[in-house]
PDB file of C-alpha atoms in Angstrom:
ATOM      1  CA  UNK A1311      -9.358   6.726  16.405  1.00 71.00           C
ATOM      2  CA  UNK A1312      -5.714   5.854  16.644  1.00 84.00           C
ATOM      3  CA  UNK A1313      -4.121   4.767  13.397  1.00 94.00           C
ATOM      4  CA  UNK A1314      -2.182   1.642  12.617  1.00 97.00           C
ATOM      5  CA  UNK A1315       0.905   1.366  14.790  1.00 97.00           C
ATOM      6  CA  UNK A1316       4.026  -0.638  14.071  1.00 97.00           C
ATOM      7  CA  UNK A1317       6.895  -1.468  16.368  1.00 97.00           C
ATOM      8  CA  UNK A1318       9.753  -1.121  16.292  1.00 97.00           C
ATOM      9  CA  UNK A1319      10.198   1.661  13.756  1.00 96.00           C
ATOM     10  CA  UNK A1320      13.809   0.778  13.022  1.00 97.00           C
ATOM     11  CA  UNK A1321      15.774  -2.432  13.335  1.00 97.00           C
ATOM     12  CA  UNK A1322      19.316  -3.416  12.529  1.00 98.00           C
ATOM     13  CA  UNK A1323      20.122  -7.120  12.365  1.00 98.00           C
ATOM     14  CA  UNK A1324      22.884  -9.279  10.967  1.00 98.00           C
ATOM     15  CA  UNK A1325      22.607 -12.083   8.457  1.00 98.00           C
ATOM     16  CA  UNK A1326      21.309 -15.323   9.893  1.00 98.00           C
ATOM     17  CA  UNK A1327      19.410 -13.722  12.734  1.00 98.00           C
ATOM     18  CA  UNK A1328      15.660 -13.673  13.009  1.00 98.00           C
ATOM     19  CA  UNK A1329      13.336 -10.758  13.622  1.00 98.00           C
ATOM     20  CA  UNK A1330       9.764 -10.182  14.761  1.00 98.00           C
ATOM     21  CA  UNK A1331       7.776  -7.137  13.762  1.00 98.00           C
ATOM     22  CA  UNK A1332       4.542  -6.091  15.393  1.00 98.00           C
ATOM     23  CA  UNK A1333       1.433  -4.371  14.084  1.00 98.00           C
ATOM     24  CA  UNK A1334      -1.601  -3.053  15.945  1.00 98.00           C
ATOM     25  CA  UNK A1335      -4.522  -2.345  13.623  1.00 97.00           C
ATOM     26  CA  UNK A1336      -7.102   0.387  13.893  1.00 97.00           C
ATOM     27  CA  UNK A1337      -9.629  -0.455  16.577  1.00 95.00           C
ATOM     28  CA  UNK A1338     -12.414  -2.594  15.101  1.00 94.00           C
ATOM     29  CA  UNK A1339     -10.400  -3.683  12.074  1.00 95.00           C
ATOM     30  CA  UNK A1340     -10.069  -7.434  11.738  1.00 94.00           C
ATOM     31  CA  UNK A1341      -7.978  -7.751   8.593  1.00 94.00           C
ATOM     32  CA  UNK A1342      -4.232  -7.150   8.666  1.00 96.00           C
ATOM     33  CA  UNK A1343      -1.978  -7.310   5.632  1.00 95.00           C
ATOM     34  CA  UNK A1344       1.798  -7.084   5.395  1.00 97.00           C
ATOM     35  CA  UNK A1345       3.870  -5.661   2.567  1.00 96.00           C
ATOM     36  CA  UNK A1346       7.552  -5.407   1.798  1.00 97.00           C
ATOM     37  CA  UNK A1347       8.731  -2.226   0.113  1.00 95.00           C
ATOM     38  CA  UNK A1348      12.121  -1.993  -1.582  1.00 94.00           C
ATOM     39  CA  UNK A1349      13.464   0.431  -4.187  1.00 89.00           C
ATOM     40  CA  UNK A1350      13.976  -2.359  -6.684  1.00 85.00           C
ATOM     41  CA  UNK A1351      10.808  -4.421  -6.247  1.00 86.00           C
ATOM     42  CA  UNK A1352       8.370  -1.786  -5.068  1.00 89.00           C
ATOM     43  CA  UNK A1353       5.476  -2.866  -2.849  1.00 93.00           C
ATOM     44  CA  UNK A1354       5.056  -6.605  -2.602  1.00 93.00           C
ATOM     45  CA  UNK A1355       2.283  -8.386  -0.754  1.00 92.00           C
ATOM     46  CA  UNK A1356       3.418 -10.805   1.932  1.00 95.00           C
ATOM     47  CA  UNK A1357       0.232 -12.125   3.542  1.00 93.00           C
ATOM     48  CA  UNK A1358      -3.128 -11.210   4.983  1.00 93.00           C
ATOM     49  CA  UNK A1359      -4.732 -12.343   8.207  1.00 95.00           C
ATOM     50  CA  UNK A1360      -8.365 -12.216   9.175  1.00 93.00           C
ATOM     51  CA  UNK A1361      -9.764 -13.526  12.438  1.00 93.00           C
ATOM     52  CA  UNK A1362      -6.458 -15.215  13.296  1.00 95.00           C
ATOM     53  CA  UNK A1363      -6.367 -17.104   9.971  1.00 94.00           C
ATOM     54  CA  UNK A1364      -4.054 -16.505   7.063  1.00 94.00           C
ATOM     55  CA  UNK A1365      -6.371 -15.767   4.178  1.00 90.00           C
ATOM     56  CA  UNK A1366      -3.956 -14.790   1.403  1.00 87.00           C
ATOM     57  CA  UNK A1367      -0.272 -15.282   0.853  1.00 90.00           C
ATOM     58  CA  UNK A1368       2.165 -13.664  -1.545  1.00 90.00           C
ATOM     59  CA  UNK A1369       5.126 -15.215  -3.248  1.00 91.00           C
ATOM     60  CA  UNK A1370       7.702 -15.150  -0.475  1.00 96.00           C
ATOM     61  CA  UNK A1371       9.819 -17.982   0.928  1.00 96.00           C
ATOM     62  CA  UNK A1372       8.808 -19.837   4.053  1.00 96.00           C
ATOM     63  CA  UNK A1373      11.296 -17.796   6.092  1.00 97.00           C
ATOM     64  CA  UNK A1374       8.570 -15.167   6.168  1.00 98.00           C
ATOM     65  CA  UNK A1375       5.728 -16.048   8.482  1.00 97.00           C
ATOM     66  CA  UNK A1376       3.078 -14.305  10.458  1.00 97.00           C
ATOM     67  CA  UNK A1377       0.268 -14.688  12.877  1.00 97.00           C
ATOM     68  CA  UNK A1378      -2.674 -12.797  14.219  1.00 98.00           C
ATOM     69  CA  UNK A1379      -3.954 -12.731  17.752  1.00 97.00           C
ATOM     70  CA  UNK A1380      -7.519 -12.662  19.032  1.00 96.00           C
ATOM     71  CA  UNK A1381      -7.311  -8.882  19.485  1.00 95.00           C
ATOM     72  CA  UNK A1382      -6.376  -8.572  15.770  1.00 96.00           C
ATOM     73  CA  UNK A1383      -2.818  -7.538  16.529  1.00 98.00           C
ATOM     74  CA  UNK A1384      -0.406  -9.199  14.152  1.00 98.00           C
ATOM     75  CA  UNK A1385       3.225 -10.175  14.128  1.00 98.00           C
ATOM     76  CA  UNK A1386       5.505 -10.964  11.254  1.00 98.00           C
ATOM     77  CA  UNK A1387       8.611 -13.081  11.638  1.00 98.00           C
ATOM     78  CA  UNK A1388      11.567 -13.424   9.323  1.00 98.00           C
ATOM     79  CA  UNK A1389      14.035 -16.174  10.085  1.00 95.00           C
ATOM     80  CA  UNK A1390      17.572 -16.625   8.809  1.00 96.00           C
ATOM     81  CA  UNK A1391      17.832 -13.061   7.608  1.00 98.00           C
ATOM     82  CA  UNK A1392      19.488 -12.309   4.288  1.00 97.00           C
ATOM     83  CA  UNK A1393      20.917  -9.031   3.027  1.00 97.00           C
ATOM     84  CA  UNK A1394      18.052  -8.820   0.542  1.00 96.00           C
ATOM     85  CA  UNK A1395      15.525  -8.711   3.355  1.00 97.00           C
ATOM     86  CA  UNK A1396      16.524  -5.117   4.064  1.00 97.00           C
ATOM     87  CA  UNK A1397      13.347  -3.185   3.376  1.00 97.00           C
ATOM     88  CA  UNK A1398      10.512  -1.133   4.758  1.00 96.00           C
ATOM     89  CA  UNK A1399       7.855  -3.501   6.082  1.00 97.00           C
ATOM     90  CA  UNK A1400       4.388  -2.044   6.026  1.00 97.00           C
ATOM     91  CA  UNK A1401       1.331  -3.260   7.828  1.00 97.00           C
ATOM     92  CA  UNK A1402      -2.176  -2.295   6.727  1.00 96.00           C
ATOM     93  CA  UNK A1403      -5.513  -2.889   8.371  1.00 96.00           C
ATOM     94  CA  UNK A1404      -9.079  -2.832   7.097  1.00 93.00           C
ATOM     95  CA  UNK A1405     -12.454  -3.578   8.610  1.00 92.00           C
ATOM     96  CA  UNK A1406     -13.191  -6.857   6.887  1.00 83.00           C
ATOM     97  CA  UNK A1407     -10.600  -7.183   4.165  1.00 78.00           C
ATOM     98  CA  UNK A1408     -13.356  -7.110   1.557  1.00 81.00           C
ATOM     99  CA  UNK A1409     -12.460  -6.102  -1.965  1.00 80.00           C
ATOM    100  CA  UNK A1410     -13.905  -2.598  -1.634  1.00 85.00           C
ATOM    101  CA  UNK A1411     -12.475  -2.013   1.843  1.00 88.00           C
ATOM    102  CA  UNK A1412      -9.841   0.667   2.227  1.00 92.00           C
ATOM    103  CA  UNK A1413      -6.579  -0.464   3.725  1.00 94.00           C
ATOM    104  CA  UNK A1414      -4.961   1.935   6.171  1.00 95.00           C
ATOM    105  CA  UNK A1415      -1.220   1.728   6.494  1.00 96.00           C
ATOM    106  CA  UNK A1416       1.092   2.071   9.441  1.00 96.00           C
ATOM    107  CA  UNK A1417       4.353   4.041   9.319  1.00 95.00           C
ATOM    108  CA  UNK A1418       6.377   0.919   8.665  1.00 96.00           C
ATOM    109  CA  UNK A1419       9.370  -0.799  10.212  1.00 97.00           C
ATOM    110  CA  UNK A1420      12.679  -0.110   8.521  1.00 96.00           C
ATOM    111  CA  UNK A1421      14.760  -3.299   8.677  1.00 98.00           C
ATOM    112  CA  UNK A1422      18.431  -3.179   7.832  1.00 98.00           C
ATOM    113  CA  UNK A1423      20.326  -6.458   7.533  1.00 98.00           C
ATOM    114  CA  UNK A1424      24.113  -6.217   7.758  1.00 97.00           C
TER     115      UNK A1424
ATOM    116  CA  UNK B 540      -3.988 -11.801 -13.741  1.00 74.00           C
ATOM    117  CA  UNK B 541      -4.389  -8.481 -12.049  1.00 82.00           C
ATOM    118  CA  UNK B 542      -1.868  -5.702 -12.500  1.00 88.00           C
ATOM    119  CA  UNK B 543      -1.367  -1.983 -12.379  1.00 93.00           C
ATOM    120  CA  UNK B 544       0.934   0.144 -14.505  1.00 96.00           C
ATOM    121  CA  UNK B 545       2.178   3.606 -13.704  1.00 97.00           C
ATOM    122  CA  UNK B 546       3.970   4.567 -16.902  1.00 96.00           C
ATOM    123  CA  UNK B 547       5.810   7.574 -15.488  1.00 96.00           C
ATOM    124  CA  UNK B 548       8.462   7.137 -12.819  1.00 96.00           C
ATOM    125  CA  UNK B 549       8.754  10.893 -12.369  1.00 97.00           C
ATOM    126  CA  UNK B 550       6.409  13.804 -12.963  1.00 98.00           C
ATOM    127  CA  UNK B 551       7.439  17.420 -12.563  1.00 98.00           C
ATOM    128  CA  UNK B 552       4.917  20.244 -12.481  1.00 98.00           C
ATOM    129  CA  UNK B 553       5.079  23.919 -11.599  1.00 98.00           C
ATOM    130  CA  UNK B 554       3.276  25.108  -8.497  1.00 98.00           C
ATOM    131  CA  UNK B 555      -0.222  26.291  -9.357  1.00 98.00           C
ATOM    132  CA  UNK B 556      -0.429  24.205 -12.523  1.00 98.00           C
ATOM    133  CA  UNK B 557      -2.735  21.210 -12.874  1.00 98.00           C
ATOM    134  CA  UNK B 558      -1.171  17.820 -12.267  1.00 97.00           C
ATOM    135  CA  UNK B 559      -1.938  14.354 -13.587  1.00 98.00           C
ATOM    136  CA  UNK B 560      -0.442  11.068 -12.431  1.00 98.00           C
ATOM    137  CA  UNK B 561      -1.307   8.208 -14.748  1.00 98.00           C
ATOM    138  CA  UNK B 562      -2.461   4.703 -13.922  1.00 98.00           C
ATOM    139  CA  UNK B 563      -3.754   1.858 -16.064  1.00 97.00           C
ATOM    140  CA  UNK B 564      -4.978  -1.458 -14.783  1.00 94.00           C
ATOM    141  CA  UNK B 565      -5.757  -5.001 -15.784  1.00 90.00           C
ATOM    142  CA  UNK B 566      -8.254  -7.037 -13.784  1.00 85.00           C
ATOM    143  CA  UNK B 567     -10.876  -9.705 -14.313  1.00 81.00           C
ATOM    144  CA  UNK B 568     -14.323  -8.325 -13.719  1.00 81.00           C
ATOM    145  CA  UNK B 569     -15.085  -5.005 -12.121  1.00 83.00           C
ATOM    146  CA  UNK B 570     -12.095  -3.283 -10.573  1.00 88.00           C
ATOM    147  CA  UNK B 571     -11.728  -1.610  -7.240  1.00 92.00           C
ATOM    148  CA  UNK B 572      -9.141   1.147  -7.674  1.00 95.00           C
ATOM    149  CA  UNK B 573      -7.228   3.107  -5.072  1.00 96.00           C
ATOM    150  CA  UNK B 574      -4.687   5.917  -4.867  1.00 98.00           C
ATOM    151  CA  UNK B 575      -2.224   6.303  -2.036  1.00 98.00           C
ATOM    152  CA  UNK B 576       0.495   8.859  -1.313  1.00 97.00           C
ATOM    153  CA  UNK B 577       3.743   8.239   0.521  1.00 96.00           C
ATOM    154  CA  UNK B 578       5.945  10.889   2.066  1.00 93.00           C
ATOM    155  CA  UNK B 579       9.606  10.124   2.869  1.00 86.00           C
ATOM    156  CA  UNK B 580      10.042   7.543   5.625  1.00 79.00           C
ATOM    157  CA  UNK B 581       6.311   7.264   6.113  1.00 83.00           C
ATOM    158  CA  UNK B 582       3.640   4.717   5.397  1.00 88.00           C
ATOM    159  CA  UNK B 583       1.043   5.077   2.661  1.00 94.00           C
ATOM    160  CA  UNK B 584      -1.829   7.501   3.117  1.00 96.00           C
ATOM    161  CA  UNK B 585      -5.165   6.805   1.469  1.00 96.00           C
ATOM    162  CA  UNK B 586      -6.300   9.468  -1.014  1.00 97.00           C
ATOM    163  CA  UNK B 587      -9.361   8.075  -2.774  1.00 97.00           C
ATOM    164  CA  UNK B 588     -10.975   5.004  -4.261  1.00 96.00           C
ATOM    165  CA  UNK B 589     -13.349   3.978  -7.027  1.00 95.00           C
ATOM    166  CA  UNK B 590     -15.821   1.237  -6.267  1.00 92.00           C
ATOM    167  CA  UNK B 591     -18.807   1.977  -8.491  1.00 87.00           C
ATOM    168  CA  UNK B 592     -20.932   4.881  -9.622  1.00 87.00           C
ATOM    169  CA  UNK B 593     -19.639   8.244 -10.846  1.00 90.00           C
ATOM    170  CA  UNK B 594     -16.498   8.000 -12.906  1.00 93.00           C
ATOM    171  CA  UNK B 595     -15.067  11.099 -11.227  1.00 96.00           C
ATOM    172  CA  UNK B 596     -14.037  10.395  -7.659  1.00 97.00           C
ATOM    173  CA  UNK B 597     -13.101  13.157  -5.238  1.00 96.00           C
ATOM    174  CA  UNK B 598     -10.664  12.513  -2.437  1.00 96.00           C
ATOM    175  CA  UNK B 599      -8.461  14.089   0.187  1.00 93.00           C
ATOM    176  CA  UNK B 600      -6.373  17.266  -0.189  1.00 94.00           C
ATOM    177  CA  UNK B 601      -8.174  18.369  -3.369  1.00 96.00           C
ATOM    178  CA  UNK B 602      -7.247  15.292  -5.379  1.00 97.00           C
ATOM    179  CA  UNK B 603      -9.637  13.571  -7.741  1.00 98.00           C
ATOM    180  CA  UNK B 604      -9.408  10.669 -10.129  1.00 98.00           C
ATOM    181  CA  UNK B 605     -11.259   9.720 -13.270  1.00 96.00           C
ATOM    182  CA  UNK B 606     -12.206   6.131 -13.954  1.00 96.00           C
ATOM    183  CA  UNK B 607     -12.272   5.253 -17.633  1.00 96.00           C
ATOM    184  CA  UNK B 608     -13.439   1.725 -18.277  1.00 93.00           C
ATOM    185  CA  UNK B 609     -12.798   1.693 -22.018  1.00 94.00           C
ATOM    186  CA  UNK B 610      -9.209   2.827 -21.541  1.00 95.00           C
ATOM    187  CA  UNK B 611      -8.771   0.846 -18.307  1.00 95.00           C
ATOM    188  CA  UNK B 612      -7.326   3.938 -16.679  1.00 97.00           C
ATOM    189  CA  UNK B 613      -7.646   5.683 -13.343  1.00 97.00           C
ATOM    190  CA  UNK B 614      -5.595   8.858 -13.552  1.00 98.00           C
ATOM    191  CA  UNK B 615      -5.074  11.024 -10.484  1.00 98.00           C
ATOM    192  CA  UNK B 616      -5.569  14.757 -10.935  1.00 98.00           C
ATOM    193  CA  UNK B 617      -5.454  18.014  -9.059  1.00 98.00           C
ATOM    194  CA  UNK B 618      -6.405  21.393 -10.537  1.00 97.00           C
ATOM    195  CA  UNK B 619      -3.643  23.385  -8.825  1.00 97.00           C
ATOM    196  CA  UNK B 620      -0.475  21.742  -7.519  1.00 98.00           C
ATOM    197  CA  UNK B 621       1.161  22.684  -4.228  1.00 97.00           C
ATOM    198  CA  UNK B 622       4.816  22.227  -3.280  1.00 97.00           C
ATOM    199  CA  UNK B 623       3.581  20.084  -0.391  1.00 95.00           C
ATOM    200  CA  UNK B 624       2.083  17.637  -2.914  1.00 97.00           C
ATOM    201  CA  UNK B 625       5.617  16.482  -3.746  1.00 97.00           C
ATOM    202  CA  UNK B 626       5.664  12.802  -2.787  1.00 97.00           C
ATOM    203  CA  UNK B 627       5.468   9.262  -4.139  1.00 97.00           C
ATOM    204  CA  UNK B 628       2.070   8.230  -5.488  1.00 98.00           C
ATOM    205  CA  UNK B 629       0.837   4.663  -5.798  1.00 97.00           C
ATOM    206  CA  UNK B 630      -2.112   3.314  -7.707  1.00 97.00           C
ATOM    207  CA  UNK B 631      -3.554  -0.023  -6.569  1.00 95.00           C
ATOM    208  CA  UNK B 632      -6.222  -2.407  -7.824  1.00 92.00           C
ATOM    209  CA  UNK B 633      -8.225  -5.230  -6.374  1.00 84.00           C
ATOM    210  CA  UNK B 634     -10.479  -7.565  -8.270  1.00 71.00           C
ATOM    211  CA  UNK B 635     -13.858  -8.334  -6.736  1.00 63.00           C
ATOM    212  CA  UNK B 636     -12.857 -11.935  -6.122  1.00 61.00           C
ATOM    213  CA  UNK B 637      -9.673 -11.307  -4.229  1.00 59.00           C
ATOM    214  CA  UNK B 638      -8.455  -9.351  -1.269  1.00 65.00           C
ATOM    215  CA  UNK B 639      -4.878  -8.759  -2.312  1.00 78.00           C
ATOM    216  CA  UNK B 640      -3.882  -5.311  -3.422  1.00 85.00           C
ATOM    217  CA  UNK B 641      -1.767  -5.055  -6.551  1.00 90.00           C
ATOM    218  CA  UNK B 642       0.305  -1.886  -6.497  1.00 93.00           C
ATOM    219  CA  UNK B 643       1.920   0.039  -9.295  1.00 95.00           C
ATOM    220  CA  UNK B 644       5.595   0.869  -9.145  1.00 94.00           C
ATOM    221  CA  UNK B 645       4.896   4.393  -7.979  1.00 96.00           C
ATOM    222  CA  UNK B 646       5.281   7.846  -9.519  1.00 97.00           C
ATOM    223  CA  UNK B 647       7.468  10.453  -7.886  1.00 97.00           C
ATOM    224  CA  UNK B 648       5.796  13.835  -8.135  1.00 98.00           C
ATOM    225  CA  UNK B 649       7.849  16.992  -7.765  1.00 98.00           C
ATOM    226  CA  UNK B 650       6.104  20.335  -7.624  1.00 98.00           C
ATOM    227  CA  UNK B 651       8.500  23.125  -8.501  1.00 97.00           C
ATOM    228  CA  UNK B 652       8.017  26.455  -6.703  1.00 96.00           C
TER     229      UNK B 652
END
């Protein structure tokens, strides 16, 4: 089975712009979660989608949004970019998102905001 | 509240020696515990998890972890370290009521040849 794929792998944007990141989960997985990883804050949970519905949300401002499509692919959008949004954004998929389910991570999208 | 602590930011070990990366957790109810490894500029790779049953869990690449309920710990171990084990290791916990992973701050492991 192919793993979790994320596109693009690298992005450079300027402050005020918006960006959309894409994630394709492992085939058959219906839960997709997004994380932000920075040296200072570590791994922080953004949100989780299951069957096109947001099921959990972390403590991020409304500039961060996401969605999931019927094929379980997910996108994450960040509007009005700030310098502090520079980070590695990781997507993870699991079969059902149940508590004992293993999450499998993609390689991440490295976003740099100038 | 659920949380994970990795008390050591950095662990150095000589190649061939046993290694331990520490993790303690706080969760309501029974915990689901996970270890992941991250290599530079890569995503996280799953190593092992504890759901229930035997306290000693065996995982990928010769790693194992011991669940200790009384000490609320889930330390990662390997009998003989390899240089290729050098990476960033994350412990994560989920409570049975929630789906969100709570990650530790990570421990950077360096195996010295």
